[in-house]
Tab-separated table of C-alpha atoms in Angstrom:
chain	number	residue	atom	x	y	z
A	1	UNK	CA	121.760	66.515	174.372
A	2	UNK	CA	119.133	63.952	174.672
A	3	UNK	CA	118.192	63.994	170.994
A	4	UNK	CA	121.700	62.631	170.267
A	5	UNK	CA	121.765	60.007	172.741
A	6	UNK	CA	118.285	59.170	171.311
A	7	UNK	CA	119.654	59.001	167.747
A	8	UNK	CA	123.360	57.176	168.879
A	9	UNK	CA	120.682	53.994	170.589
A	10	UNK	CA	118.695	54.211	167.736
A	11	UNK	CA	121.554	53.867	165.509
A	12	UNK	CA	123.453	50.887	168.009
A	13	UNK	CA	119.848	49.364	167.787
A	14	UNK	CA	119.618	49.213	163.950
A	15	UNK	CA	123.907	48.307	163.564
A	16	UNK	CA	124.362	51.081	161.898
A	17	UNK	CA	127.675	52.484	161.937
A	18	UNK	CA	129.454	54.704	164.223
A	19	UNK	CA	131.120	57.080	162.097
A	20	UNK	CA	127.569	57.918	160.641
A	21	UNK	CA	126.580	59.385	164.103
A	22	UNK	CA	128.613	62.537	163.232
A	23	UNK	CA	126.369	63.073	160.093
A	24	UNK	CA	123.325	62.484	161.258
A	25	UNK	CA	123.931	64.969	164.114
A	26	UNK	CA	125.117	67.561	162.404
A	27	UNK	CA	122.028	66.844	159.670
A	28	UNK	CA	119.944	67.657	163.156
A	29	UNK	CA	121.623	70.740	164.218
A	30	UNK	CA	121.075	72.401	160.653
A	31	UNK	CA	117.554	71.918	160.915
A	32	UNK	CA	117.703	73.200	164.324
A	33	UNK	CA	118.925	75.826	163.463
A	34	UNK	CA	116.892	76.877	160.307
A	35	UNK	CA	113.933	76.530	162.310
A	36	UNK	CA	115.261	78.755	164.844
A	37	UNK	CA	116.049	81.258	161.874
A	38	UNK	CA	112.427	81.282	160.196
A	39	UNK	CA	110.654	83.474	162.342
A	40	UNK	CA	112.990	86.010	162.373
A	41	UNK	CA	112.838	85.940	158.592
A	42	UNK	CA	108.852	86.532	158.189
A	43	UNK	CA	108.919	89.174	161.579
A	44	UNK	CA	111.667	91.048	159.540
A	45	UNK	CA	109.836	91.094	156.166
A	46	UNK	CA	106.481	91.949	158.216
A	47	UNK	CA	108.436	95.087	159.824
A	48	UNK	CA	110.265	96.382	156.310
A	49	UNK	CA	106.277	96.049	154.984
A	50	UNK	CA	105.310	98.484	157.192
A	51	UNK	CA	108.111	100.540	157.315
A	52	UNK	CA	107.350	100.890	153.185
A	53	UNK	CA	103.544	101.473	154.381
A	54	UNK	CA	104.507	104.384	156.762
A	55	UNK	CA	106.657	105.534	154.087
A	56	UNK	CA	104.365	106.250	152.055
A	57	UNK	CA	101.814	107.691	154.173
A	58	UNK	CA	104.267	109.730	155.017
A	59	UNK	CA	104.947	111.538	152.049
A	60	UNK	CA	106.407	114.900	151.334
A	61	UNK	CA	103.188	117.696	150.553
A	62	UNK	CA	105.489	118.206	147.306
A	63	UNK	CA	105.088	115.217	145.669
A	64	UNK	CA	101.499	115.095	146.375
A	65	UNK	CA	100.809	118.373	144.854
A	66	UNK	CA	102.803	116.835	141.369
A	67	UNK	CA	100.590	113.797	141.667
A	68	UNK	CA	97.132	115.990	142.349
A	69	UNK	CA	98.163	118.268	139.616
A	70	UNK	CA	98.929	115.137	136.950
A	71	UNK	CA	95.993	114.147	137.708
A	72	UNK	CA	93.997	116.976	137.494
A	73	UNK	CA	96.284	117.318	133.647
A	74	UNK	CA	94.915	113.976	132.759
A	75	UNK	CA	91.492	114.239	133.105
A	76	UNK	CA	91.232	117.697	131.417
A	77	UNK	CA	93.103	116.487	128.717
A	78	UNK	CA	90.621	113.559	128.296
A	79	UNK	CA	87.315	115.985	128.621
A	80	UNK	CA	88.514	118.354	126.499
A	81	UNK	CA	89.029	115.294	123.754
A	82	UNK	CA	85.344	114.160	124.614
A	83	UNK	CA	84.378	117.638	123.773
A	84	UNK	CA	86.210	118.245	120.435
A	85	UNK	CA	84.792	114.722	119.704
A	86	UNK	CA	80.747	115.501	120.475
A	87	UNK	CA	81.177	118.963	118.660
A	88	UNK	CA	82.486	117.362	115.435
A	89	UNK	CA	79.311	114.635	115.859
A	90	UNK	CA	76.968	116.762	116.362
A	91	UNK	CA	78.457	118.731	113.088
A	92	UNK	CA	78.488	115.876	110.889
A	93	UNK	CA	74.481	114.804	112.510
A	94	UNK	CA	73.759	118.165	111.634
A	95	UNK	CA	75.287	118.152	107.777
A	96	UNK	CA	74.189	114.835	106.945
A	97	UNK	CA	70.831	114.003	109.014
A	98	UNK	CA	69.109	117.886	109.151
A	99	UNK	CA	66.451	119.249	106.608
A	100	UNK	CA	68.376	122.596	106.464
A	101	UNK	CA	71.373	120.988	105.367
A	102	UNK	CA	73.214	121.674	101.731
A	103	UNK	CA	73.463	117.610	101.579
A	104	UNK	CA	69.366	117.415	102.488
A	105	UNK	CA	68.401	120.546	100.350
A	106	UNK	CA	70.369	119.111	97.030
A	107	UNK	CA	68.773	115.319	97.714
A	108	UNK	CA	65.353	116.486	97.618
A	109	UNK	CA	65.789	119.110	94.378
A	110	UNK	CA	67.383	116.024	92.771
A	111	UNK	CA	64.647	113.664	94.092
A	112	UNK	CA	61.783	116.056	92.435
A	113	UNK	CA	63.658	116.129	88.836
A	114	UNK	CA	63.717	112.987	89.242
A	115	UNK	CA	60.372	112.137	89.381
A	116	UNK	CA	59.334	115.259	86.651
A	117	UNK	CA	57.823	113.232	83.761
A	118	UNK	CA	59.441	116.188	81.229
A	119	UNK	CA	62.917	116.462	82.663
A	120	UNK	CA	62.391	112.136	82.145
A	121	UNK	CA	61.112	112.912	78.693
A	122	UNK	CA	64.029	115.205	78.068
A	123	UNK	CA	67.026	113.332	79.041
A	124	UNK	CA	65.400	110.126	79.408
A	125	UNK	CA	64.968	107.857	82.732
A	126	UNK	CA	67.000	106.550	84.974
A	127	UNK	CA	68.417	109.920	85.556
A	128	UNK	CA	71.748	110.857	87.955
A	129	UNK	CA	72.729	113.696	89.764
A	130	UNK	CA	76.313	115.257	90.376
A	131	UNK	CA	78.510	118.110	91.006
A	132	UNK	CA	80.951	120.018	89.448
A	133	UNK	CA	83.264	118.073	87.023
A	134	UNK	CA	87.294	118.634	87.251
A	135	UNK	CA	89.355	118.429	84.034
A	136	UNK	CA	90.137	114.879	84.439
A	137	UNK	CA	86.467	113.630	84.894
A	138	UNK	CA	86.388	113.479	88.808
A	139	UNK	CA	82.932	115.205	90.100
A	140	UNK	CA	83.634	117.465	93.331
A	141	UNK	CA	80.816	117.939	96.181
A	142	UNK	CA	77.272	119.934	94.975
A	143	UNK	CA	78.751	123.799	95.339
A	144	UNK	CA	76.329	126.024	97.667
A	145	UNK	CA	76.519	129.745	98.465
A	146	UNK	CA	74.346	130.656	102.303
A	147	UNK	CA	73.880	134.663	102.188
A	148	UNK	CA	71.746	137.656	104.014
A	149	UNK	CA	69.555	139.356	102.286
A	150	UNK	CA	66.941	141.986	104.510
A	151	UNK	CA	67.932	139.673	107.487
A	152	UNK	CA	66.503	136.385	105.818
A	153	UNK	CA	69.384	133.961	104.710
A	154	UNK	CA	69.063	132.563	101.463
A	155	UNK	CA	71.045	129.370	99.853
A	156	UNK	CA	71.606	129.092	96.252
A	157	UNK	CA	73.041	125.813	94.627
A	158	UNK	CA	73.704	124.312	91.389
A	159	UNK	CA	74.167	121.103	90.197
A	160	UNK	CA	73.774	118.779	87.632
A	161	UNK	CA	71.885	115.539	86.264
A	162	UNK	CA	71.821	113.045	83.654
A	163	UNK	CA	69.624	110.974	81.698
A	164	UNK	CA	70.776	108.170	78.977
A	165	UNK	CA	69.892	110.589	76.316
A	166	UNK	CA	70.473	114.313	77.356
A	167	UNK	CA	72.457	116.708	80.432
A	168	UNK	CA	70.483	118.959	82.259
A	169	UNK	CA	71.657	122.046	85.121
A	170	UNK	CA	69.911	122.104	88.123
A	171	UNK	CA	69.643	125.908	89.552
A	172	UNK	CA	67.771	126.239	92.607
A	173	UNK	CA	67.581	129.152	95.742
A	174	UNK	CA	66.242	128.545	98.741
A	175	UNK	CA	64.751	131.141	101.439
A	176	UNK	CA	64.440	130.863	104.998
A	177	UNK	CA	60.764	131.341	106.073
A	178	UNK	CA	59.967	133.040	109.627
A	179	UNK	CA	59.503	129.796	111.074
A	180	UNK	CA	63.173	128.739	110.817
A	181	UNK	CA	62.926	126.743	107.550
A	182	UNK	CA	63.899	126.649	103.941
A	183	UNK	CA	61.572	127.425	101.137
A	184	UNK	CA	61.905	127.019	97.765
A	185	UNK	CA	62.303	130.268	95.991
A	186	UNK	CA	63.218	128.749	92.517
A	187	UNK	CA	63.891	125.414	91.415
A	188	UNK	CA	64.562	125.036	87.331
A	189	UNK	CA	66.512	123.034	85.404
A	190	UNK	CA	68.185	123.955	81.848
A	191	UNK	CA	68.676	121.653	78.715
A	192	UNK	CA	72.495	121.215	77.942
A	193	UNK	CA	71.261	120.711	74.003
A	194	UNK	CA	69.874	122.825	71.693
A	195	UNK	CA	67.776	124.984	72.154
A	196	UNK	CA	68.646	125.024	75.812
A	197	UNK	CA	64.600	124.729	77.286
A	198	UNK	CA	64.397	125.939	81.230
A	199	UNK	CA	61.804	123.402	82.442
A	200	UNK	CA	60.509	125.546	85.738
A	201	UNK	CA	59.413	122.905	89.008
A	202	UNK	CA	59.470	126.119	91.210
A	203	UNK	CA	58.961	129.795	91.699
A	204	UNK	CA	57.878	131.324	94.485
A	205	UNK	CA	59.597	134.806	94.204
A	206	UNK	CA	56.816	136.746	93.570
A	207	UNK	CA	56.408	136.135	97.437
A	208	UNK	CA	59.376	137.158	97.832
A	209	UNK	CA	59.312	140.448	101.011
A	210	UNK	CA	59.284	143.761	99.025
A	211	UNK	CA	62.029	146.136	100.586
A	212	UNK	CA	61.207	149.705	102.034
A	213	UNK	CA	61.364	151.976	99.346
A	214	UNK	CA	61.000	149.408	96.425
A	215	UNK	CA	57.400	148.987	96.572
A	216	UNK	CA	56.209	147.136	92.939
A	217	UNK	CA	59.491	146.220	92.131
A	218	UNK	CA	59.175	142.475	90.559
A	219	UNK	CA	61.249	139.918	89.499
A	220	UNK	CA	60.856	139.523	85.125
A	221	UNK	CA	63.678	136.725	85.196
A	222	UNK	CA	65.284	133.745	86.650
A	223	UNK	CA	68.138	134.755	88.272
């Protein structure tokens, strides 16, 4: 009640018309009342926030146990992935990087016919290596057998190289010493042209471990 008379002298003061008293008043009351009404807004959003908060401390052991056991889903899903993925690097590592690999074994055979000053003479420098040809001209991966023989394993490959004059076929086997690495047991490599000359880099099977019952049994040719 005294705001209005307040606002009706202040209004008689300034000439300022009477019908405009109504306005202004009711102007007053509105934001009156709004700022009666704004508390109660933020204390009711404050309660329904904690009512959500309780609500969700609150609930049921059910869907707990789903969430745990998602969860749990998830992350074995994710180490087994990790797994699959280290095994298969470690796989490749091992093919591509290891001396006992096919990949390493073929690189080095192809690395000393390089370097042979016949096989050079023969087919004539720079000299290539490949494997096995399909029928329309597309060369496949260096083939490779890995056997047992008297608890030793043994790899045998072939492959072949080419100079700008002349083909050559690389055979070579490999044995497993009793240290854990490969050995050459042959390495040769035969002339594609007549008269097809075997140029021998290595032979090491008269080393090779006699079986029981074989004693003096030799090796005449390459196999």
């Amino acid at each position: 009640m005294t705001s209005q008379l307040l606002i009706r002298s202040l209004l008689l003061r300034n000439r300022i018309p009477s019908h405009c008293l109504g306005s202004v008043t009711s102007i007053f009351k509105i934001s009156r009342s709004y700022a009666s009404t704004q508390p109660k807004s933020s204390s009711s959003l404050t309660e329904a926030k904690q009512r959500s908060e309780l609500s969700e401390e609150v609930k049921p052991l059910g869907e707990k146990i789903k969430e745990n056991t998602k969860t749990a889903s998830y992350m074995g899903v994710i180490l087994l992935g990790i797994t699959v993925t280290g095994v298969m690097f470690f796989a490749i590592f091992r093919e591509l990087f290891s001396s006992q690999s096919p990949n390493n074994v073929y690189s080095e055979a192809l690395e000393k016919c390089k370097n042979d000053t016949r096989i050079q003479d023969a087919l004539g420098a720079p000299i290539k290596g490949f494997g096995e040809e399909t029928r329309r001209g597309r060369r496949r991966h260096v083939a490779h057998t890995v056997y047992e023989k008297d608890g030793r394993l043994y790899m045998r490959m072939q492959f072949y190289i080419q100079g700008i004059r002349n083909k050559g076929t690389v055979h070579l086997e490999m044995r497993m010493n009793d240290k854990g690495k490969y050995e050459y047991r042959y390495l040769f490599v035969q002339l594609d042209y007549y008269p097809h000359q075997t140029i021998v880099l290595e032979d090491n099977r008269s080393s090779d471990p006699v079986p029981q019952g074989n004693q003096g049994y030799s090796l005449q040719t390459l196999n």
